[in-house]
XYZ file of C-alpha atoms in Angstrom:
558
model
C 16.000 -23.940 -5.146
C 13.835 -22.682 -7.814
C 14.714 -19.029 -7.085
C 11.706 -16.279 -7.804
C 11.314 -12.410 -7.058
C 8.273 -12.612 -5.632
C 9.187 -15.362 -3.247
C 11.727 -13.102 -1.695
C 9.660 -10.271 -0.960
C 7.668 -8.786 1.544
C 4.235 -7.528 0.519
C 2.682 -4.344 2.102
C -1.138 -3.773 1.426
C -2.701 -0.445 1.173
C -6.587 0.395 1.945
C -6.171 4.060 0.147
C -9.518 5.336 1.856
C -7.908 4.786 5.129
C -4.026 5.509 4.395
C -3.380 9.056 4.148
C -5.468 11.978 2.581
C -3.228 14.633 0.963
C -6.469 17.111 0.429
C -8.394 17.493 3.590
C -11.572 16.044 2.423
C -11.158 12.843 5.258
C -10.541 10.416 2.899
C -7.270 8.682 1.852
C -6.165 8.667 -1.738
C -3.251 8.742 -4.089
C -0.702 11.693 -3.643
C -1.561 11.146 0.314
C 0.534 7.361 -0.735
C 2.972 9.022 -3.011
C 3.401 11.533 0.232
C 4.437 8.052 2.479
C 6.769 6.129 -0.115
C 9.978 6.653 1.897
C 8.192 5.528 5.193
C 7.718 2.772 3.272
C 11.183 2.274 1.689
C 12.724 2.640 5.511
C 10.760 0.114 6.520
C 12.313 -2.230 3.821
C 8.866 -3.568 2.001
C 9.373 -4.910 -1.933
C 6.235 -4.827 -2.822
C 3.102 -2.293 -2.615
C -0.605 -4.178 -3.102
C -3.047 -1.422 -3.230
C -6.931 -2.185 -2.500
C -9.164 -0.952 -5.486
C -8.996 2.516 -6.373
C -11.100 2.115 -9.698
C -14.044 4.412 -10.712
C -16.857 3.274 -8.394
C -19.863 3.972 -6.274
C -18.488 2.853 -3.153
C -21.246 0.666 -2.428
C -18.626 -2.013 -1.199
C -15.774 0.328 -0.630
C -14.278 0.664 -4.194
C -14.782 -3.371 -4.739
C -17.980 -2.578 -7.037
C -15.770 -1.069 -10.153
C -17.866 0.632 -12.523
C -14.540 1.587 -15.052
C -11.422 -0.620 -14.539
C -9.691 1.417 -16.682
C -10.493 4.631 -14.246
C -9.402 6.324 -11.266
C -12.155 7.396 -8.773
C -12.594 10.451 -7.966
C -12.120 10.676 -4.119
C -8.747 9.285 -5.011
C -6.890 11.315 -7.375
C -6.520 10.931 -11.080
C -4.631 8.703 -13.398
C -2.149 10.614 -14.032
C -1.608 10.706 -9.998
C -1.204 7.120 -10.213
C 0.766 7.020 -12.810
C 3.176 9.389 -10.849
C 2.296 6.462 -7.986
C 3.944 4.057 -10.170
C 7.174 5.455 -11.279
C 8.066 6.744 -7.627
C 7.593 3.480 -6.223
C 9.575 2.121 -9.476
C 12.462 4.852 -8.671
C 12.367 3.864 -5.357
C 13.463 0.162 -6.196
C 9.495 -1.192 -5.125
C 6.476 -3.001 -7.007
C 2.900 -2.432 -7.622
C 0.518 -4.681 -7.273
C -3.357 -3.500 -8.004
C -6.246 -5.766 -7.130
C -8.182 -6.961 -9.747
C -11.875 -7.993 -9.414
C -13.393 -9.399 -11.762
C -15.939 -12.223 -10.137
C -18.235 -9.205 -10.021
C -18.407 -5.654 -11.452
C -20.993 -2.514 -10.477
C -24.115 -1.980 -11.551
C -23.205 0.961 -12.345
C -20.611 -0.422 -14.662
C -21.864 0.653 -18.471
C -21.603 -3.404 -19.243
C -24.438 -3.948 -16.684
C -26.374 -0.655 -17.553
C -26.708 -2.421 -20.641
C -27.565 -5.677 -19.820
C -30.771 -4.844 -17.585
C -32.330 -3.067 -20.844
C -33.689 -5.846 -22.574
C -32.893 -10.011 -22.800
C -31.839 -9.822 -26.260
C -29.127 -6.569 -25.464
C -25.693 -7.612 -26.835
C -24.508 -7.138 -23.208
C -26.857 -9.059 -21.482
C -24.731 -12.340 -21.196
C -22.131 -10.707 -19.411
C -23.984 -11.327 -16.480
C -25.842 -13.848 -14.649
C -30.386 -13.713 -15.417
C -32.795 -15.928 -14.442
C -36.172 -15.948 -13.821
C -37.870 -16.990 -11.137
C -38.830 -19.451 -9.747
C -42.909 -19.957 -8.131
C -42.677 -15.888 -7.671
C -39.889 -16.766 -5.434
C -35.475 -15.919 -6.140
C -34.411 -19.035 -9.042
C -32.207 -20.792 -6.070
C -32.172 -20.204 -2.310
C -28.411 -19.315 -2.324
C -27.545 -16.074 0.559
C -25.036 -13.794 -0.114
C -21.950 -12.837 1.964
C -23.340 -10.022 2.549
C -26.486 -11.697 4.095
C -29.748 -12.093 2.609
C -30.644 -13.639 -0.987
C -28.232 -13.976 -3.484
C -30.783 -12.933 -6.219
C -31.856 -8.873 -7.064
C -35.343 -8.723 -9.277
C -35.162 -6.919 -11.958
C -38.425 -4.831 -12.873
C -37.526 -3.813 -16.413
C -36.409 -7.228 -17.553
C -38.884 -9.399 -14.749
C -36.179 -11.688 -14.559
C -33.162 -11.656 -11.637
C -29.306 -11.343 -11.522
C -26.912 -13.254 -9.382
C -25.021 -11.700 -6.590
C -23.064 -13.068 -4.193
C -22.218 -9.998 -2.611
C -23.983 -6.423 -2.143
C -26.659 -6.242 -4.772
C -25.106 -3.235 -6.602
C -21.843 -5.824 -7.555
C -23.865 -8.398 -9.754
C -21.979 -11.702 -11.113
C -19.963 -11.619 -14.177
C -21.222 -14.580 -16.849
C -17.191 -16.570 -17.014
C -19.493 -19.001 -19.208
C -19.037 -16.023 -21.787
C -16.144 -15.959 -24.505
C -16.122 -12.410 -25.111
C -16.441 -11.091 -21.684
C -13.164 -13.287 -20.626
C -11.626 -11.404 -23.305
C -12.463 -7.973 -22.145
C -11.557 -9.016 -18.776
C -7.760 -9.860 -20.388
C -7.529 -6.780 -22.850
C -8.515 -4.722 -19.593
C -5.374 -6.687 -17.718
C -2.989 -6.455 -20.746
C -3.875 -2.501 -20.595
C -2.416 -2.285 -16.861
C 0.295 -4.311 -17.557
C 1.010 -2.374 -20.649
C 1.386 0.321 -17.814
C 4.048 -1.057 -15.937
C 2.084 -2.202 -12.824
C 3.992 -5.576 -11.389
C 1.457 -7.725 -10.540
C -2.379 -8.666 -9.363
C -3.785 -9.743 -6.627
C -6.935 -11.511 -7.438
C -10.473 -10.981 -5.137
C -12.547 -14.033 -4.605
C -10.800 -15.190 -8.125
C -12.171 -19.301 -7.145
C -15.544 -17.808 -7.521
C -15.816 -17.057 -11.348
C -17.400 -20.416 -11.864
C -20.817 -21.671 -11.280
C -22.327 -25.249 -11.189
C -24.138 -25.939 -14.472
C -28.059 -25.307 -13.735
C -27.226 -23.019 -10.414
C -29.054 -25.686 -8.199
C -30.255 -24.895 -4.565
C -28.613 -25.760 -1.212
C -30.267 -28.733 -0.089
C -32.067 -28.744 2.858
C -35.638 -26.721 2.132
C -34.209 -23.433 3.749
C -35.479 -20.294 2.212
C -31.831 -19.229 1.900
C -28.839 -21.174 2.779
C -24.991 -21.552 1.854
C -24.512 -22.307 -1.504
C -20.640 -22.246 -1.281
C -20.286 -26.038 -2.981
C -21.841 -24.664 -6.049
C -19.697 -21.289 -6.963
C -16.200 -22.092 -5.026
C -13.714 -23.827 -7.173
C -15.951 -24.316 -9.413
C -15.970 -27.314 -12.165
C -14.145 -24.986 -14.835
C -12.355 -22.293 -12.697
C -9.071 -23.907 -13.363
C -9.789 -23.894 -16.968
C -10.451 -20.103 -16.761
C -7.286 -19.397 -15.049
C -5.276 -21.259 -17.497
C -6.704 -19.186 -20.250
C -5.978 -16.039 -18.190
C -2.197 -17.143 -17.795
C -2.036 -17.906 -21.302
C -3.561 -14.755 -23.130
C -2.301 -12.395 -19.902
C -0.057 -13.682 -17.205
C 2.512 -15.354 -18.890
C 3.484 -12.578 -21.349
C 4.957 -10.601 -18.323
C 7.252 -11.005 -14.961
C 4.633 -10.365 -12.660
C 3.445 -11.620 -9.293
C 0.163 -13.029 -8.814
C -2.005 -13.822 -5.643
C -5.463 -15.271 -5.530
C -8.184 -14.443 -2.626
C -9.806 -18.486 -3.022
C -12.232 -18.527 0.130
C -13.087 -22.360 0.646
C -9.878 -23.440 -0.854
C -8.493 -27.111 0.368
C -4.550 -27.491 0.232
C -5.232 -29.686 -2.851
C -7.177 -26.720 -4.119
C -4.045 -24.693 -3.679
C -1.525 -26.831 -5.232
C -3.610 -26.512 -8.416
C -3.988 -22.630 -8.177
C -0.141 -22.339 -7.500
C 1.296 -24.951 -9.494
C 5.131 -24.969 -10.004
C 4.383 -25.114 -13.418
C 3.425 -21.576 -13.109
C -0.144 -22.526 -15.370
C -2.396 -20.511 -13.093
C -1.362 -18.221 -10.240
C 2.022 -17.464 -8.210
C 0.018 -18.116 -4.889
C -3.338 -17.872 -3.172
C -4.688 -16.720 0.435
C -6.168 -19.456 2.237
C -9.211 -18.252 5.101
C -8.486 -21.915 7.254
C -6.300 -20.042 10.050
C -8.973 -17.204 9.719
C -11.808 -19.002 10.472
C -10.241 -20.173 13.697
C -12.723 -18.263 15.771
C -15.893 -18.424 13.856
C -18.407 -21.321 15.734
C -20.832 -23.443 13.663
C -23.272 -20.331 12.837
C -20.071 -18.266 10.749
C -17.922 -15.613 11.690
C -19.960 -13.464 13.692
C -20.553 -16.610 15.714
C -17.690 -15.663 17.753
C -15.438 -18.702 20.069
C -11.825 -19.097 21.196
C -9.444 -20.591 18.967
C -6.567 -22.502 20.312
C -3.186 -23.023 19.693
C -3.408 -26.693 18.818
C -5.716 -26.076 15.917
C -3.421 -22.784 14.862
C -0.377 -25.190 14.802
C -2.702 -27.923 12.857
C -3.738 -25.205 9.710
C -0.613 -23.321 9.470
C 1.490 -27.122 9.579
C -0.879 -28.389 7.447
C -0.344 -25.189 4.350
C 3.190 -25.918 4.755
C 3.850 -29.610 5.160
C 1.261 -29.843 1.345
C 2.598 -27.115 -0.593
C 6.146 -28.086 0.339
C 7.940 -28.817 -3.370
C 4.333 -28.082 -4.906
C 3.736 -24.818 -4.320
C 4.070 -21.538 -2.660
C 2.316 -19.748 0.408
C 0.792 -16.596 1.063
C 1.736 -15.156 5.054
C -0.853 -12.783 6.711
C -2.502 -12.748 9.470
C -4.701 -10.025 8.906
C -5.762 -7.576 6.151
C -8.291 -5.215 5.453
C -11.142 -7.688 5.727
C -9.746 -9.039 9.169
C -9.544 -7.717 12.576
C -6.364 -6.259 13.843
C -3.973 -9.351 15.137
C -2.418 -7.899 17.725
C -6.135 -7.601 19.432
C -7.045 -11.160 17.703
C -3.750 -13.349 18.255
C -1.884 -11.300 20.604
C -3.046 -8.976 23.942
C -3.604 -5.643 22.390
C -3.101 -4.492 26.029
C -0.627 -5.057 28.778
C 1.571 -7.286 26.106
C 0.737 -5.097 22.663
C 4.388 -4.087 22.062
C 5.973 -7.904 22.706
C 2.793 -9.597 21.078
C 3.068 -7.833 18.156
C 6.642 -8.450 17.652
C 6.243 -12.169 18.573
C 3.197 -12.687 15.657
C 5.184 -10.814 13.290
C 8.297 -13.345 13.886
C 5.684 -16.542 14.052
C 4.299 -15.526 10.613
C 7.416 -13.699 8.777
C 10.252 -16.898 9.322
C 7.607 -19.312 8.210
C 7.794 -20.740 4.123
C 6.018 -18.290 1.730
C 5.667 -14.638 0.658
C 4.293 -12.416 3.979
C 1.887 -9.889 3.573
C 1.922 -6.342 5.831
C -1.313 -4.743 6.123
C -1.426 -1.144 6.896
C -0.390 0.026 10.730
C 0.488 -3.650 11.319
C 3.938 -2.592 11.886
C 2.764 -0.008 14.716
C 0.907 -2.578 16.451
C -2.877 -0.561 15.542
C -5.225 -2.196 17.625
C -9.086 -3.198 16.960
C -11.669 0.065 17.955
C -14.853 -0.008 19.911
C -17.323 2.232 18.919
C -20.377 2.888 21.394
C -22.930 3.304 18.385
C -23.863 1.175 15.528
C -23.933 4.330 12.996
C -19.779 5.048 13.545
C -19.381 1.795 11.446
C -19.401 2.125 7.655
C -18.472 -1.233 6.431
C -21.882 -2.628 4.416
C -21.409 -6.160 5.909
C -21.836 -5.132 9.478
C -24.782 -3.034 8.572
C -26.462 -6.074 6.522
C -26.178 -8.285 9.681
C -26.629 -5.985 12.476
C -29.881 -4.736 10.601
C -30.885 -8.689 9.865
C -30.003 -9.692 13.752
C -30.911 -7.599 15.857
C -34.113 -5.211 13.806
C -35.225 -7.792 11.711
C -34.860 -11.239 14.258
C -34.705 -9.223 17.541
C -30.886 -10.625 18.723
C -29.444 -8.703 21.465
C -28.051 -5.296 20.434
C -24.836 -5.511 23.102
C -23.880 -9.408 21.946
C -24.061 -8.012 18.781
C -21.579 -5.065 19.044
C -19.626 -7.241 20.569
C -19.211 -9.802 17.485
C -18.767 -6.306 15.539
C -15.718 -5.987 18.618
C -14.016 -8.751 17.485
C -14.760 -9.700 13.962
C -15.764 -6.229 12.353
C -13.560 -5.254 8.990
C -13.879 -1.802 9.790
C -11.116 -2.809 12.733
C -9.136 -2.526 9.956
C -9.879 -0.092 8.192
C -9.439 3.247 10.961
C -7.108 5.285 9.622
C -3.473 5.025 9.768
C -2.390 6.847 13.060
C 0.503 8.721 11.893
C 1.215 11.175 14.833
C -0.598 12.543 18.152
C -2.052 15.794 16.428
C -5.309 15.689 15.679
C -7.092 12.833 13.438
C -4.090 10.791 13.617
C -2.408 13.399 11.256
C -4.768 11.483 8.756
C -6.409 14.386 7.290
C -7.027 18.146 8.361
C -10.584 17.478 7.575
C -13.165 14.876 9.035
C -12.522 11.090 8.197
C -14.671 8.758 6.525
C -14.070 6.733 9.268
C -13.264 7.601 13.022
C -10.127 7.396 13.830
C -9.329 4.652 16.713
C -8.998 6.687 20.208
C -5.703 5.222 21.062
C -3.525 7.180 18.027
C -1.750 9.269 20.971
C -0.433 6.316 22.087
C 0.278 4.059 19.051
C 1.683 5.924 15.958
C 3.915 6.279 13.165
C 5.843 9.456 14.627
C 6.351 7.925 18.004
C 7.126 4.147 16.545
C 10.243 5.815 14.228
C 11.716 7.971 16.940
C 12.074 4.960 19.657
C 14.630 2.483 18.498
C 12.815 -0.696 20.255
C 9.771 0.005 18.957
C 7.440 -2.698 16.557
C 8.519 -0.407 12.817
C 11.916 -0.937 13.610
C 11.527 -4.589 14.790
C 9.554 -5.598 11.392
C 12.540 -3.545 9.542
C 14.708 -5.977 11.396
C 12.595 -9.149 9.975
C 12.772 -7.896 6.632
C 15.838 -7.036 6.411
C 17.025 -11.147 7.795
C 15.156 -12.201 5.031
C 17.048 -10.859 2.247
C 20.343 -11.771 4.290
C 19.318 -14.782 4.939
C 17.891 -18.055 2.111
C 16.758 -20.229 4.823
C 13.943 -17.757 5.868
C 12.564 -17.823 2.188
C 13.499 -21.247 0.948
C 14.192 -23.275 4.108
C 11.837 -26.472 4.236
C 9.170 -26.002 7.597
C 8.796 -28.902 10.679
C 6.665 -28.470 13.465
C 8.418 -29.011 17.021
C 6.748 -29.079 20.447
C 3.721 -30.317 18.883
C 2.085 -30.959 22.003
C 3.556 -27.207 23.765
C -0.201 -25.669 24.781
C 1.632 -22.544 25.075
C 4.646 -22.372 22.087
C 4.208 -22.597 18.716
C 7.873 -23.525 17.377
C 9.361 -24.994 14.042
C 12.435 -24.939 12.306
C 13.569 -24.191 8.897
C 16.207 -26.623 7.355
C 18.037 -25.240 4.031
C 21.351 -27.517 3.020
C 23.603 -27.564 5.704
C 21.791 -24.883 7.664
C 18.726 -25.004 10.584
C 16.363 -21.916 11.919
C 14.917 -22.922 15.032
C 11.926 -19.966 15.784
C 10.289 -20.437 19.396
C 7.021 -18.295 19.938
C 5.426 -17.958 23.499
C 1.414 -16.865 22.649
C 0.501 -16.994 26.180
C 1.043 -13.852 28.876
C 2.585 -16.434 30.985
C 5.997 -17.496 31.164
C 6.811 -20.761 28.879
C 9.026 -23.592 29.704
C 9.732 -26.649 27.278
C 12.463 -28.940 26.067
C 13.668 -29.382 22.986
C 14.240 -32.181 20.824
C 17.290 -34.132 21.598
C 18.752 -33.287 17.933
C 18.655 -29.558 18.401
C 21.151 -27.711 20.556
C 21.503 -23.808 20.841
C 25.100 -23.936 22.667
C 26.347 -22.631 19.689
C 23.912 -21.220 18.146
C 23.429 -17.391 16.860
C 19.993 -15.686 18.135
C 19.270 -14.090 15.175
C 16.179 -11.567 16.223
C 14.137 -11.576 19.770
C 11.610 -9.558 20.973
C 13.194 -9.165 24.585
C 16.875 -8.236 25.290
C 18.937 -11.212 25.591
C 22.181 -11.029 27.536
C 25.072 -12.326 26.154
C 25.889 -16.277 25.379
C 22.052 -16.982 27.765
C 20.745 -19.840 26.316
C 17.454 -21.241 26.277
C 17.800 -24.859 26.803
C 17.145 -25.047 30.638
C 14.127 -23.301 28.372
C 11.631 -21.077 29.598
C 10.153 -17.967 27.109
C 8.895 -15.085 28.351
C 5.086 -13.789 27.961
C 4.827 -13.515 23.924
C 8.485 -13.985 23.946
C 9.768 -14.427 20.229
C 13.281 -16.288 19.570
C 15.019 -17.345 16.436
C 18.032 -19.128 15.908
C 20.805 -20.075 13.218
C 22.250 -23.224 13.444
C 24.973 -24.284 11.266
């Protein structure tokens, strides 16, 4: 058992725009988190990853950093986070900050620089080209839809970005911006932070001669050229080496596109490159052939496949990430669950699926209430830049249908996740006394903090419950993972196996009742239920089996 901090602990991500606002002016920041660190010490989380709250223009929601080694101002100050840091610290929890670093501003004084002239010392911090038969140098998109490329008037030449246009590609290619990147990390570290989590890290590098997509189209996916890249690994060992290494931190790396065999390189047991990464295979469940706004069904069979699949190939190589969603990702209660009749039991029974599973799980923000996805009547209530690039490309440019649109936005939107934090019934969620950012989601009379902590059953308590088994319990963090009932259309169950000792976790994901038998080897006669999501009377046992809707069961064999 190659024991680790950061394998035992449970993650909880913040969105600061959306967490709490301590000043009125509707948006979240700093002392509005300080204000919330013994909600989240009750709840029992380890670790605090907090989404960028870095000097920016906000063109991408604080992941556009014009001064890494700055506070913005909506936020607070540094010393506010530094006060951030030794509460958490005093209250026995973590901080992990996100670090991005495939891309920076333009605003950031680097690129402000670089678009002065081609010879300007700065300039090969970034990535220029020129064009191409008056047309972008490749036909790479963006994720944020539309080309990849941003001309330049002052220079007549264009920079790379794969996202908005205002976060233009750092140049990895260049020495001395890799070591700015690691004096900038060393600086935070220096501070006393505990760890990074690392956005689109897999990135950072780009096929030698930045060739097109093949295929003629005017723009097109140009994913096998920029995601784990020819010398990303390279980079990442350099990183571990000059940074990483030199401290006990925790690392986690957001590698979109990454295979299994990808991961095992990322999160060697060697510990050369990163602690762990997030894989997007379970996420893209429900995206059809045309991407994520391309919405279908998923089904359980191909849930079982991806999440068997991360465990059964990292098993003695490396280590897995948990979550199911985060602040790029619709709520899973409304995604995986029924965010309606069954929200309470659903909730509980995802949380149980994901948490007793092999790897470090991840909390994002109201998770633990059970916050639900929001439906805004009108396009201009969203503020998230991707759903404005593709509603404005869809349905004004290409002349979609408005209503199948919103209804993508419905399902797949990130601003689902990023509604404030419903903290009690008054107005605004007790969010702010001002207006927010972003609306709140209707149903905050219904589903919040206030009302979750005063009922005993509620989802808070029941994920207090989950992480509190796992530090009682080494089978839930080091057990090895096999897939039972493979063929079950309705369960999803596994067990965990550690020495002499078996977890057998049985999760219903229909809203119909669930019958199955279990493998002749395993029998629960004896066996201590360990958490449920319904109330179990004493010494009923499940092998004449049938769950409940969303029912959640886990046992301890011995």
């Amino acid at each position: 058992m190659d024991k680790k901090w950061w394998k035992e602990s449970v993650v909880y991500q913040i969105y600061p725009r959306s967490f709490m606002d301590s000043n009125g002016d509707g948006i979240g920041d700093i002392r509005g988190i300080i204000s919330k660190l013994d909600y989240l010490k009750d709840l029992g989380v380890d670790v605090v990853w907090l989404s960028p709250v870095y000097k920016s223009p906000n063109d991408d929601n604080g992941y556009d950093i014009s001064d890494y080694q700055n506070i913005m101002d909506e936020f607070g100050t540094m010393e506010d986070l530094d006060e951030l840091l030794k509460q958490l610290h005093e209250r026995g929890m973590k901080l992990m900050m996100d670090l991005v670093v495939n891309h920076s501003s333009d605003e950031h004084q680097w690129f402000v620089e670089a678009r002065k002239s081609k010879d300007n010392p700065y300039r090969d911090y970034y990535i220029w080209r020129p064009g191409k038969d008056g047309r972008e140098p490749n036909n790479w998109t963006s994720f944020f839809s539309g080309s990849a490329w941003e001309y330049d008037e002052v220079t007549g030449e264009y920079y790379l970005h794969l996202f908005s246009k205002k976060q233009p590609d750092l140049n990895w290619e260049n020495p001395e911006l890799r070591k700015e990147i690691y004096d900038m990390m060393k600086w935070w570290l220096d501070k006393g932070i505990d760890g990074f989590r690392m956005d689109v890290i897999n990135l950072i590098s780009k096929a030698e001669g930045l060739p097109s997509a093949p295929g003629g189209k005017r723009y097109d996916w140009g994913g096998d050229y920029f995601m784990n890249g020819l010398r990303v690994h390279e980079y990442l060992q350099e990183m571990n080496r000059e940074v990483l290494s030199k401290f006990d931190i925790m690392t986690v790396g957001e590698c979109p596109g990454a295979s299994t065999s990808d991961a095992v390189k990322y999160a060697n047991n060697e510990g050369t490159e990163l602690n762990m990464i997030f894989t997007f295979e379970h996420m893209d469940l429900d995206s059809g052939p045309d991407g994520k706004w391309n919405v279908k069904p998923w089904k359980l069979r191909d849930l079982k496949e991806v999440m068997s699949k991360w465990q059964y190939e990292l098993e003695g190589n490396g280590w897995n990430s948990l979550y199911l969603n985060n602040h790029d990702q619709p709520r899973m209660v409304s995604r995986f669950g029924n965010d309606k009749e069954y929200r309470v039991e659903s909730a509980k029974m995802l949380a149980t699926f994901l948490h007793m599973m092999k790897g470090t799980p991840y909390i994002y923000q109201g998770e633990e209430l059970g916050m639900t996805n929001v439906h805004f009547e009108n396009i201009e209530d969203y503020n998230d830049i991707e759903i404005h690039n593709m509603y404005r490309e869809k349905v004004l440019e290409c002349g979609e249908d408005h209503s199948e649109i919103m209804d993508a936005i419905y399902v797949k939107g990130r601003d689902n996740a990023r509604t404030p934090v419903q903290w009690d019934s008054s107005p605004n969620a007790g969010f702010t006394t001002g207006t927010p950012w972003l609306k709140v989601n209707p149903n905050f009379q219904e589903i919040n903090a206030a009302k979750a902590t005063a009922d005993s059953d509620s989802i808070y308590y029941y994920y207090q419950k989950l992480i509190n088994l796992r530090k009682q319990y080494d089978i839930i963090v080091y057990g090895k993972y096999d897939l039972i009932l493979e063929e079950h259309e309705q369960i999803f169950a596994y067990t965990r196996v550690l020495e002499n000792k078996k977890l057998v976790v049985l999760t219903n994901f229909t809203g119909e009742s669930a019958a199955f038998n279990l493998p002749e080897d395993i029998h629960l006669e004896s066996a201590e239920l360990i958490i449920g999501n319904y109330q179990v009377r004493e010494g009923e046992v499940v092998d004449l089996l049938k769950l409940k809707p969303y029912e959640a069961r886990v046992y301890l064999l011995k």
